[in-house]
PDB file of C-alpha atoms in Angstrom:
ATOM      1  CA  MET E 129     -81.214 -27.194  56.023  1.00  0.00           C
ATOM      2  CA  ARG E 130     -83.055 -30.720  55.336  1.00  0.00           C
ATOM      3  CA  LYS E 131     -86.631 -31.028  55.715  1.00  0.00           C
ATOM      4  CA  ASN E 132     -86.933 -34.189  57.061  1.00  0.00           C
ATOM      5  CA  ARG E 133     -85.163 -33.579  60.640  1.00  0.00           C
ATOM      6  CA  PHE E 134     -84.571 -35.547  63.630  1.00  0.00           C
ATOM      7  CA  GLY E 135     -85.380 -32.687  66.232  1.00  0.00           C
ATOM      8  CA  LEU E 136     -84.281 -32.084  69.510  1.00  0.00           C
ATOM      9  CA  SER E 137     -84.033 -35.089  72.005  1.00  0.00           C
ATOM     10  CA  VAL E 138     -82.935 -34.811  75.254  1.00  0.00           C
ATOM     11  CA  ALA E 139     -80.421 -36.934  76.862  1.00  0.00           C
ATOM     12  CA  LEU E 140     -82.473 -37.723  79.582  1.00  0.00           C
ATOM     13  CA  ALA E 141     -80.771 -37.608  83.211  1.00  0.00           C
ATOM     14  CA  THR E 142     -81.560 -40.233  85.390  1.00  0.00           C
ATOM     15  CA  PRO E 143     -82.611 -39.700  89.191  1.00  0.00           C
ATOM     16  CA  PHE E 144     -82.131 -42.021  91.793  1.00  0.00           C
ATOM     17  CA  THR E 145     -83.647 -42.537  95.533  1.00  0.00           C
ATOM     18  CA  ASP E 146     -81.785 -42.506  98.583  1.00  0.00           C
ATOM     19  CA  GLU E 147     -81.273 -46.450  98.127  1.00  0.00           C
ATOM     20  CA  TRP E 148     -79.895 -45.962  94.739  1.00  0.00           C
ATOM     21  CA  LEU E 149     -82.865 -47.180  92.885  1.00  0.00           C
ATOM     22  CA  ILE E 150     -84.211 -45.157  89.592  1.00  0.00           C
ATOM     23  CA  ASP E 151     -86.576 -42.633  91.007  1.00  0.00           C
ATOM     24  CA  LEU E 152     -89.491 -43.234  88.838  1.00  0.00           C
ATOM     25  CA  PRO E 153     -91.811 -40.628  89.731  1.00  0.00           C
ATOM     26  CA  ARG E 154     -89.115 -37.861  89.220  1.00  0.00           C
ATOM     27  CA  LEU E 155     -87.685 -39.495  86.088  1.00  0.00           C
ATOM     28  CA  VAL E 156     -91.311 -39.604  84.585  1.00  0.00           C
ATOM     29  CA  ALA E 157     -92.161 -35.869  85.811  1.00  0.00           C
ATOM     30  CA  HIS E 158     -88.838 -34.533  84.065  1.00  0.00           C
ATOM     31  CA  GLY E 159     -89.444 -36.562  81.114  1.00  0.00           C
ATOM     32  CA  ARG E 160     -92.734 -35.285  80.664  1.00  0.00           C
ATOM     33  CA  GLN E 161     -91.584 -31.585  81.142  1.00  0.00           C
ATOM     34  CA  SER E 162     -88.856 -32.025  78.769  1.00  0.00           C
ATOM     35  CA  LEU E 163     -91.602 -32.723  75.860  1.00  0.00           C
ATOM     36  CA  ALA E 164     -93.695 -30.124  77.146  1.00  0.00           C
ATOM     37  CA  ASP E 165     -90.766 -27.922  76.940  1.00  0.00           C
ATOM     38  CA  GLY E 166     -90.012 -28.524  73.454  1.00  0.00           C
ATOM     39  CA  CYS E 167     -88.286 -31.668  73.107  1.00  0.00           C
ATOM     40  CA  THR E 168     -89.295 -33.677  70.319  1.00  0.00           C
ATOM     41  CA  SER E 169     -88.043 -36.829  72.362  1.00  0.00           C
ATOM     42  CA  LEU E 170     -86.566 -38.453  75.176  1.00  0.00           C
ATOM     43  CA  THR E 171     -83.346 -40.880  74.847  1.00  0.00           C
ATOM     44  CA  LEU E 172     -83.125 -42.764  77.610  1.00  0.00           C
ATOM     45  CA  PHE E 173     -79.939 -44.571  79.107  1.00  0.00           C
ATOM     46  CA  GLY E 174     -77.413 -42.603  77.278  1.00  0.00           C
ATOM     47  CA  THR E 175     -74.164 -41.253  78.643  1.00  0.00           C
ATOM     48  CA  THR E 176     -75.937 -38.421  80.396  1.00  0.00           C
ATOM     49  CA  GLY E 177     -78.314 -40.882  81.635  1.00  0.00           C
ATOM     50  CA  GLU E 178     -75.702 -43.234  83.149  1.00  0.00           C
ATOM     51  CA  GLY E 179     -77.106 -45.811  80.991  1.00  0.00           C
ATOM     52  CA  ALA E 180     -73.938 -48.249  81.096  1.00  0.00           C
ATOM     53  CA  SER E 181     -74.895 -48.553  84.983  1.00  0.00           C
ATOM     54  CA  LEU E 182     -78.338 -49.506  84.504  1.00  0.00           C
ATOM     55  CA  GLY E 183     -79.425 -52.993  84.653  1.00  0.00           C
ATOM     56  CA  LEU E 184     -81.991 -54.896  82.350  1.00  0.00           C
ATOM     57  CA  ASN E 185     -84.480 -55.173  85.241  1.00  0.00           C
ATOM     58  CA  GLU E 186     -84.113 -51.498  86.062  1.00  0.00           C
ATOM     59  CA  ARG E 187     -84.445 -50.562  82.601  1.00  0.00           C
ATOM     60  CA  GLN E 188     -87.929 -52.419  82.100  1.00  0.00           C
ATOM     61  CA  ARG E 189     -89.196 -50.513  84.952  1.00  0.00           C
ATOM     62  CA  ALA E 190     -88.296 -47.176  83.708  1.00  0.00           C
ATOM     63  CA  LEU E 191     -89.853 -47.604  80.149  1.00  0.00           C
ATOM     64  CA  GLY E 192     -92.861 -49.169  81.681  1.00  0.00           C
ATOM     65  CA  ALA E 193     -93.334 -46.080  83.951  1.00  0.00           C
ATOM     66  CA  LEU E 194     -92.873 -43.677  81.135  1.00  0.00           C
ATOM     67  CA  ALA E 195     -95.052 -45.688  78.881  1.00  0.00           C
ATOM     68  CA  GLY E 196     -97.335 -45.903  81.647  1.00  0.00           C
ATOM     69  CA  ALA E 197     -97.399 -41.937  82.044  1.00  0.00           C
ATOM     70  CA  GLY E 198     -98.780 -41.185  78.414  1.00  0.00           C
ATOM     71  CA  VAL E 199     -94.854 -41.129  76.988  1.00  0.00           C
ATOM     72  CA  ASP E 200     -95.674 -42.690  73.669  1.00  0.00           C
ATOM     73  CA  PRO E 201     -92.779 -45.157  72.845  1.00  0.00           C
ATOM     74  CA  ARG E 202     -93.549 -45.357  69.064  1.00  0.00           C
ATOM     75  CA  THR E 203     -92.621 -41.643  68.276  1.00  0.00           C
ATOM     76  CA  GLN E 204     -91.326 -40.065  72.055  1.00  0.00           C
ATOM     77  CA  LEU E 205     -88.462 -42.447  73.157  1.00  0.00           C
ATOM     78  CA  VAL E 206     -85.285 -43.028  72.102  1.00  0.00           C
ATOM     79  CA  VAL E 207     -83.381 -46.200  73.943  1.00  0.00           C
ATOM     80  CA  GLY E 208     -79.361 -46.182  74.308  1.00  0.00           C
ATOM     81  CA  ILE E 209     -77.854 -49.552  74.253  1.00  0.00           C
ATOM     82  CA  ALA E 210     -74.747 -49.919  75.949  1.00  0.00           C
ATOM     83  CA  ALA E 211     -73.424 -53.580  76.529  1.00  0.00           C
ATOM     84  CA  SER E 212     -70.033 -55.148  75.304  1.00  0.00           C
ATOM     85  CA  SER E 213     -72.012 -58.890  74.679  1.00  0.00           C
ATOM     86  CA  VAL E 214     -74.115 -59.237  71.604  1.00  0.00           C
ATOM     87  CA  GLU E 215     -76.567 -61.027  73.991  1.00  0.00           C
ATOM     88  CA  ASP E 216     -76.915 -58.080  76.427  1.00  0.00           C
ATOM     89  CA  ALA E 217     -77.379 -55.581  73.725  1.00  0.00           C
ATOM     90  CA  ILE E 218     -80.046 -57.563  72.245  1.00  0.00           C
ATOM     91  CA  ALA E 219     -81.632 -58.119  75.463  1.00  0.00           C
ATOM     92  CA  GLN E 220     -81.839 -54.058  76.376  1.00  0.00           C
ATOM     93  CA  GLY E 221     -83.192 -53.603  72.920  1.00  0.00           C
ATOM     94  CA  ARG E 222     -85.978 -56.206  73.214  1.00  0.00           C
ATOM     95  CA  ALA E 223     -87.039 -54.564  76.257  1.00  0.00           C
ATOM     96  CA  ALA E 224     -87.844 -51.698  74.644  1.00  0.00           C
ATOM     97  CA  LEU E 225     -89.309 -53.483  71.314  1.00  0.00           C
ATOM     98  CA  MET E 226     -91.846 -55.234  73.569  1.00  0.00           C
ATOM     99  CA  LEU E 227     -93.428 -51.823  74.357  1.00  0.00           C
ATOM    100  CA  GLY E 228     -93.499 -50.875  70.493  1.00  0.00           C
ATOM    101  CA  CYS E 229     -90.337 -48.714  70.464  1.00  0.00           C
ATOM    102  CA  PRO E 230     -88.578 -48.625  67.095  1.00  0.00           C
ATOM    103  CA  SER E 231     -85.599 -46.138  68.213  1.00  0.00           C
ATOM    104  CA  PHE E 232     -82.307 -46.851  69.783  1.00  0.00           C
ATOM    105  CA  LEU E 233     -79.164 -45.247  70.195  1.00  0.00           C
ATOM    106  CA  LEU E 234     -76.624 -47.945  69.816  1.00  0.00           C
ATOM    107  CA  ALA E 235     -72.833 -47.795  71.232  1.00  0.00           C
ATOM    108  CA  PRO E 236     -70.175 -50.010  70.066  1.00  0.00           C
ATOM    109  CA  PRO E 237     -68.869 -52.659  72.436  1.00  0.00           C
ATOM    110  CA  PHE E 238     -66.400 -50.828  74.468  1.00  0.00           C
ATOM    111  CA  TYR E 239     -64.515 -53.407  76.801  1.00  0.00           C
ATOM    112  CA  PHE E 240     -62.258 -54.798  74.054  1.00  0.00           C
ATOM    113  CA  LYS E 241     -60.187 -52.073  72.031  1.00  0.00           C
ATOM    114  CA  GLY E 242     -58.422 -52.055  68.765  1.00  0.00           C
ATOM    115  CA  ALA E 243     -61.135 -54.904  67.096  1.00  0.00           C
ATOM    116  CA  GLY E 244     -60.816 -52.776  63.771  1.00  0.00           C
ATOM    117  CA  ASP E 245     -63.852 -52.409  61.552  1.00  0.00           C
ATOM    118  CA  GLU E 246     -63.987 -56.097  60.638  1.00  0.00           C
ATOM    119  CA  GLY E 247     -64.582 -57.038  64.431  1.00  0.00           C
ATOM    120  CA  LEU E 248     -67.053 -54.019  65.065  1.00  0.00           C
ATOM    121  CA  PHE E 249     -68.687 -54.851  61.798  1.00  0.00           C
ATOM    122  CA  ASP E 250     -69.525 -58.601  62.987  1.00  0.00           C
ATOM    123  CA  TRP E 251     -70.706 -57.077  66.320  1.00  0.00           C
ATOM    124  CA  PHE E 252     -73.087 -54.372  65.092  1.00  0.00           C
ATOM    125  CA  ALA E 253     -74.459 -56.994  62.210  1.00  0.00           C
ATOM    126  CA  ALA E 254     -75.217 -59.674  65.118  1.00  0.00           C
ATOM    127  CA  VAL E 255     -76.887 -56.976  67.063  1.00  0.00           C
ATOM    128  CA  LEU E 256     -79.014 -55.822  64.405  1.00  0.00           C
ATOM    129  CA  THR E 257     -80.102 -59.221  63.147  1.00  0.00           C
ATOM    130  CA  GLY E 258     -81.030 -59.983  66.649  1.00  0.00           C
ATOM    131  CA  LEU E 259     -83.249 -57.067  67.059  1.00  0.00           C
ATOM    132  CA  GLY E 260     -84.893 -57.735  63.869  1.00  0.00           C
ATOM    133  CA  PRO E 261     -86.511 -55.257  61.214  1.00  0.00           C
ATOM    134  CA  LYS E 262     -89.081 -53.934  64.308  1.00  0.00           C
ATOM    135  CA  ALA E 263     -85.889 -51.801  65.348  1.00  0.00           C
ATOM    136  CA  SER E 264     -86.366 -49.799  62.192  1.00  0.00           C
ATOM    137  CA  ASN E 265     -84.872 -46.652  63.556  1.00  0.00           C
ATOM    138  CA  VAL E 266     -81.240 -47.472  65.052  1.00  0.00           C
ATOM    139  CA  ILE E 267     -78.517 -44.513  65.514  1.00  0.00           C
ATOM    140  CA  LEU E 268     -75.014 -45.714  65.826  1.00  0.00           C
ATOM    141  CA  TYR E 269     -73.369 -43.739  68.537  1.00  0.00           C
ATOM    142  CA  HIS E 270     -69.817 -42.277  67.983  1.00  0.00           C
ATOM    143  CA  ILE E 271     -68.328 -41.260  71.458  1.00  0.00           C
ATOM    144  CA  PRO E 272     -64.807 -42.284  71.266  1.00  0.00           C
ATOM    145  CA  GLN E 273     -63.653 -40.591  74.549  1.00  0.00           C
ATOM    146  CA  VAL E 274     -66.198 -42.574  76.537  1.00  0.00           C
ATOM    147  CA  THR E 275     -65.923 -45.915  74.736  1.00  0.00           C
ATOM    148  CA  SER E 276     -62.586 -45.617  73.369  1.00  0.00           C
ATOM    149  CA  VAL E 277     -63.998 -47.515  70.030  1.00  0.00           C
ATOM    150  CA  GLY E 278     -64.595 -45.052  67.368  1.00  0.00           C
ATOM    151  CA  LEU E 279     -66.554 -45.514  64.142  1.00  0.00           C
ATOM    152  CA  SER E 280     -65.081 -44.872  61.013  1.00  0.00           C
ATOM    153  CA  VAL E 281     -66.687 -43.435  57.849  1.00  0.00           C
ATOM    154  CA  GLY E 282     -66.394 -46.455  56.115  1.00  0.00           C
ATOM    155  CA  LEU E 283     -67.770 -48.958  58.922  1.00  0.00           C
ATOM    156  CA  ILE E 284     -71.032 -46.897  59.004  1.00  0.00           C
ATOM    157  CA  ASP E 285     -71.348 -47.242  55.066  1.00  0.00           C
ATOM    158  CA  ARG E 286     -70.830 -50.878  55.185  1.00  0.00           C
ATOM    159  CA  LEU E 287     -73.773 -51.054  58.061  1.00  0.00           C
ATOM    160  CA  LYS E 288     -75.951 -48.637  56.496  1.00  0.00           C
ATOM    161  CA  LYS E 289     -75.855 -50.813  53.066  1.00  0.00           C
ATOM    162  CA  ALA E 290     -75.823 -54.036  55.026  1.00  0.00           C
ATOM    163  CA  PHE E 291     -79.171 -52.837  57.204  1.00  0.00           C
ATOM    164  CA  PRO E 292     -80.863 -50.116  55.197  1.00  0.00           C
ATOM    165  CA  GLY E 293     -84.110 -50.742  56.855  1.00  0.00           C
ATOM    166  CA  GLN E 294     -82.733 -50.589  60.615  1.00  0.00           C
ATOM    167  CA  VAL E 295     -79.697 -48.090  60.459  1.00  0.00           C
ATOM    168  CA  SER E 296     -80.992 -44.737  60.305  1.00  0.00           C
ATOM    169  CA  GLY E 297     -78.469 -42.539  61.637  1.00  0.00           C
ATOM    170  CA  VAL E 298     -75.237 -41.249  63.560  1.00  0.00           C
ATOM    171  CA  LYS E 299     -74.942 -39.629  66.722  1.00  0.00           C
ATOM    172  CA  ASP E 300     -71.515 -37.719  66.652  1.00  0.00           C
ATOM    173  CA  SER E 301     -70.662 -36.801  70.149  1.00  0.00           C
ATOM    174  CA  SER E 302     -66.734 -36.400  69.605  1.00  0.00           C
ATOM    175  CA  GLY E 303     -66.841 -33.042  69.519  1.00  0.00           C
ATOM    176  CA  ASP E 304     -64.283 -33.136  66.180  1.00  0.00           C
ATOM    177  CA  TRP E 305     -65.818 -30.599  63.893  1.00  0.00           C
ATOM    178  CA  ALA E 306     -63.830 -32.516  60.557  1.00  0.00           C
ATOM    179  CA  ASN E 307     -65.388 -35.773  61.612  1.00  0.00           C
ATOM    180  CA  SER E 308     -68.732 -34.111  61.841  1.00  0.00           C
ATOM    181  CA  GLN E 309     -68.154 -32.810  58.006  1.00  0.00           C
ATOM    182  CA  ALA E 310     -67.191 -35.961  56.928  1.00  0.00           C
ATOM    183  CA  LEU E 311     -70.273 -37.543  58.419  1.00  0.00           C
ATOM    184  CA  LEU E 312     -72.358 -34.838  56.842  1.00  0.00           C
ATOM    185  CA  LYS E 313     -70.436 -35.112  53.531  1.00  0.00           C
ATOM    186  CA  HIS E 314     -70.647 -39.194  53.065  1.00  0.00           C
ATOM    187  CA  HIS E 315     -73.721 -39.930  54.675  1.00  0.00           C
ATOM    188  CA  ALA E 316     -76.325 -37.153  53.968  1.00  0.00           C
ATOM    189  CA  ASP E 317     -78.763 -39.853  53.662  1.00  0.00           C
ATOM    190  CA  LEU E 318     -78.618 -40.631  57.112  1.00  0.00           C
ATOM    191  CA  HIS E 319     -79.784 -38.495  60.235  1.00  0.00           C
ATOM    192  CA  ILE E 320     -76.479 -37.135  61.564  1.00  0.00           C
ATOM    193  CA  LEU E 321     -77.176 -35.882  64.960  1.00  0.00           C
ATOM    194  CA  ILE E 322     -74.414 -33.526  66.789  1.00  0.00           C
ATOM    195  CA  GLY E 323     -73.757 -33.961  70.407  1.00  0.00           C
ATOM    196  CA  ASP E 324     -71.896 -31.126  70.866  1.00  0.00           C
ATOM    197  CA  GLU E 325     -74.093 -28.408  71.549  1.00  0.00           C
ATOM    198  CA  ARG E 326     -71.660 -25.767  70.085  1.00  0.00           C
ATOM    199  CA  LEU E 327     -71.029 -27.405  66.944  1.00  0.00           C
ATOM    200  CA  LEU E 328     -74.854 -27.651  66.311  1.00  0.00           C
ATOM    201  CA  ALA E 329     -76.064 -24.509  64.662  1.00  0.00           C
ATOM    202  CA  LYS E 330     -73.405 -24.663  61.914  1.00  0.00           C
ATOM    203  CA  ALA E 331     -74.095 -28.415  61.179  1.00  0.00           C
ATOM    204  CA  MET E 332     -77.534 -28.094  61.064  1.00  0.00           C
ATOM    205  CA  LYS E 333     -76.888 -25.405  57.720  1.00  0.00           C
ATOM    206  CA  LEU E 334     -74.943 -28.389  56.245  1.00  0.00           C
ATOM    207  CA  GLY E 335     -78.000 -30.783  56.598  1.00  0.00           C
ATOM    208  CA  ALA E 336     -77.476 -32.160  59.886  1.00  0.00           C
ATOM    209  CA  SER E 337     -80.821 -33.502  61.260  1.00  0.00           C
ATOM    210  CA  GLY E 338     -80.911 -32.360  64.928  1.00  0.00           C
ATOM    211  CA  THR E 339     -79.223 -33.590  68.286  1.00  0.00           C
ATOM    212  CA  ILE E 340     -79.484 -35.607  71.393  1.00  0.00           C
ATOM    213  CA  CYS E 341     -77.860 -33.707  73.533  1.00  0.00           C
ATOM    214  CA  GLY E 342     -77.627 -33.097  77.794  1.00  0.00           C
ATOM    215  CA  LEU E 343     -78.003 -29.384  77.831  1.00  0.00           C
ATOM    216  CA  ALA E 344     -81.624 -30.041  76.932  1.00  0.00           C
ATOM    217  CA  ASN E 345     -82.053 -31.313  80.374  1.00  0.00           C
ATOM    218  CA  ILE E 346     -81.261 -27.836  81.735  1.00  0.00           C
ATOM    219  CA  ALA E 347     -81.789 -25.320  78.915  1.00  0.00           C
ATOM    220  CA  PRO E 348     -84.590 -26.925  76.370  1.00  0.00           C
ATOM    221  CA  ASP E 349     -85.528 -23.509  75.405  1.00  0.00           C
ATOM    222  CA  LEU E 350     -81.923 -22.272  74.354  1.00  0.00           C
ATOM    223  CA  MET E 351     -81.577 -25.385  72.284  1.00  0.00           C
ATOM    224  CA  GLN E 352     -84.412 -24.492  69.933  1.00  0.00           C
ATOM    225  CA  ALA E 353     -81.853 -21.830  68.180  1.00  0.00           C
ATOM    226  CA  PRO E 354     -79.395 -23.829  67.139  1.00  0.00           C
ATOM    227  CA  VAL E 355     -81.763 -26.990  66.307  1.00  0.00           C
ATOM    228  CA  ASN E 356     -83.086 -24.684  63.956  1.00  0.00           C
ATOM    229  CA  GLY E 357     -79.634 -23.487  62.452  1.00  0.00           C
ATOM    230  CA  ILE E 358     -79.267 -20.104  64.552  1.00  0.00           C
ATOM    231  CA  GLU E 359     -76.522 -19.572  66.986  1.00  0.00           C
ATOM    232  CA  GLU E 360     -77.360 -18.890  70.497  1.00  0.00           C
ATOM    233  CA  PRO E 361     -74.237 -17.555  72.321  1.00  0.00           C
ATOM    234  CA  ARG E 362     -75.197 -18.628  75.727  1.00  0.00           C
ATOM    235  CA  ILE E 363     -74.807 -22.405  74.584  1.00  0.00           C
ATOM    236  CA  ALA E 364     -71.128 -21.916  74.463  1.00  0.00           C
ATOM    237  CA  GLU E 365     -70.730 -19.899  77.834  1.00  0.00           C
ATOM    238  CA  ILE E 366     -72.644 -22.319  79.589  1.00  0.00           C
ATOM    239  CA  ILE E 367     -70.616 -25.099  78.213  1.00  0.00           C
ATOM    240  CA  GLU E 368     -67.502 -23.515  78.994  1.00  0.00           C
ATOM    241  CA  GLN E 369     -68.747 -23.474  82.587  1.00  0.00           C
ATOM    242  CA  LEU E 370     -69.272 -27.014  82.620  1.00  0.00           C
ATOM    243  CA  VAL E 371     -66.179 -28.426  81.124  1.00  0.00           C
ATOM    244  CA  PRO E 372     -63.939 -28.078  84.338  1.00  0.00           C
ATOM    245  CA  PHE E 373     -66.580 -30.616  85.727  1.00  0.00           C
ATOM    246  CA  ALA E 374     -67.730 -34.226  85.157  1.00  0.00           C
ATOM    247  CA  PHE E 375     -70.627 -33.567  82.707  1.00  0.00           C
ATOM    248  CA  THR E 376     -73.160 -35.847  83.865  1.00  0.00           C
ATOM    249  CA  ALA E 377     -72.583 -34.615  87.647  1.00  0.00           C
ATOM    250  CA  ALA E 378     -73.018 -31.198  86.478  1.00  0.00           C
ATOM    251  CA  CYS E 379     -75.650 -31.617  84.529  1.00  0.00           C
ATOM    252  CA  LYS E 380     -77.758 -33.334  87.070  1.00  0.00           C
ATOM    253  CA  ALA E 381     -76.845 -30.707  89.572  1.00  0.00           C
ATOM    254  CA  LEU E 382     -78.288 -28.125  87.279  1.00  0.00           C
ATOM    255  CA  VAL E 383     -81.468 -30.257  87.031  1.00  0.00           C
ATOM    256  CA  GLY E 384     -81.810 -30.273  90.693  1.00  0.00           C
ATOM    257  CA  HIS E 385     -81.150 -26.442  90.797  1.00  0.00           C
ATOM    258  CA  ARG E 386     -83.657 -25.817  87.979  1.00  0.00           C
ATOM    259  CA  ARG E 387     -86.575 -28.048  89.425  1.00  0.00           C
ATOM    260  CA  ASN E 388     -85.811 -26.656  93.074  1.00  0.00           C
ATOM    261  CA  ASP E 389     -85.004 -30.344  94.245  1.00  0.00           C
ATOM    262  CA  PRO E 390     -81.181 -30.341  94.702  1.00  0.00           C
ATOM    263  CA  VAL E 391     -80.739 -33.599  96.882  1.00  0.00           C
ATOM    264  CA  ALA E 392     -82.420 -36.259  94.869  1.00  0.00           C
ATOM    265  CA  TRP E 393     -80.790 -35.124  91.695  1.00  0.00           C
ATOM    266  CA  SER E 394     -77.552 -35.082  93.242  1.00  0.00           C
ATOM    267  CA  ARG E 395     -77.275 -38.622  93.199  1.00  0.00           C
ATOM    268  CA  MET E 396     -75.052 -40.593  90.921  1.00  0.00           C
ATOM    269  CA  ARG E 397     -74.693 -44.474  90.271  1.00  0.00           C
ATOM    270  CA  ALA E 398     -71.426 -45.834  91.121  1.00  0.00           C
ATOM    271  CA  PRO E 399     -68.706 -45.297  90.024  1.00  0.00           C
ATOM    272  CA  LEU E 400     -69.576 -41.663  89.359  1.00  0.00           C
ATOM    273  CA  ARG E 401     -69.431 -39.131  91.954  1.00  0.00           C
ATOM    274  CA  SER E 402     -71.495 -36.045  92.732  1.00  0.00           C
ATOM    275  CA  LEU E 403     -70.501 -32.407  92.676  1.00  0.00           C
ATOM    276  CA  ASN E 404     -69.999 -31.161  96.254  1.00  0.00           C
ATOM    277  CA  GLU E 405     -71.529 -27.838  97.791  1.00  0.00           C
ATOM    278  CA  VAL E 406     -68.859 -25.579  96.951  1.00  0.00           C
ATOM    279  CA  GLU E 407     -68.679 -26.744  93.427  1.00  0.00           C
ATOM    280  CA  CYS E 408     -72.486 -26.646  93.168  1.00  0.00           C
ATOM    281  CA  ARG E 409     -72.584 -22.971  94.392  1.00  0.00           C
ATOM    282  CA  ALA E 410     -69.900 -21.632  92.116  1.00  0.00           C
ATOM    283  CA  LEU E 411     -71.723 -23.702  89.064  1.00  0.00           C
ATOM    284  CA  PHE E 412     -75.412 -22.343  89.564  1.00  0.00           C
ATOM    285  CA  ALA E 413     -74.173 -18.939  90.117  1.00  0.00           C
ATOM    286  CA  ALA E 414     -72.235 -18.842  87.019  1.00  0.00           C
ATOM    287  CA  ILE E 415     -75.176 -20.535  84.955  1.00  0.00           C
ATOM    288  CA  ASP E 416     -77.753 -18.097  86.588  1.00  0.00           C
ATOM    289  CA  ALA E 417     -75.526 -15.428  85.772  1.00  0.00           C
ATOM    290  CA  ILE E 418     -75.226 -16.237  82.089  1.00  0.00           C
ATOM    291  CA  ARG E 419     -79.185 -16.365  81.796  1.00  0.00           C
ATOM    292  CA  ALA E 420     -79.484 -13.260  83.723  1.00  0.00           C
ATOM    293  CA  LYS E 421     -77.534 -11.051  81.635  1.00  0.00           C
ATOM    294  CA  ARG E 422     -78.840 -11.937  78.459  1.00  0.00           C
ATOM    295  CA  ALA E 423     -82.482 -12.077  79.540  1.00  0.00           C
ATOM    296  CA  ALA E 424     -82.361  -8.643  80.967  1.00  0.00           C
TER     297      ALA E 424
END
């Protein structure tokens, strides 16, 4: 296992008020509790955080609320960037740079498909140049099942060589073990982060650096084992229960269950939809049973 590790970052879920605004007090409370529960950082505005549905102004307010509550933007925040235009991607990044945050999870442009590595390189190069050297910890985000735009081993090689002071890692959320192995083999100099919690322990043994994951919202205690290269069987069992549902909605419902605050955490930003009451009851019972039978 590598010594210089990224660790466990929670892909922080985003709570909304009944007016569909970001619920800043709940966001701050959840973020601070996640750090207290063992997460090394908070990743905001990722897939689990519904980042592609959040505008620039509300992102700025959320960042300001967290920083104002004592979360250190320099060491405890990673900011997701999800945009198709270079201008919007840079604007999202600069909102965090203004607070001194150097760390970003940068997704590819997702509207136009089939652009190829040349087009993607040009887009990433323009964004990285626009962000400048203060964006010194940029993690490239490979999640093709959502973006329909994959990041090849060759493209990553070009980007890390062209921007060595900025590109520091790759988050592989493909769930494809062969792809994770290729990244670990060809890009061992980068922080390789594994998004599929079921693959994390064995990836850590091969030199992975950690994870940004949604499960840390609801089971940060269980995530401590795989981030240290130790298998935790309950993780696969929990994921198996989540698979039939839309992950973000299920994750938020479970946050509400864990926090005893179900109504506020059930709200999803359109176009995503919440789980219904029957689905929630079944999910909660299954997850509670998994945890209880191992803890007894």
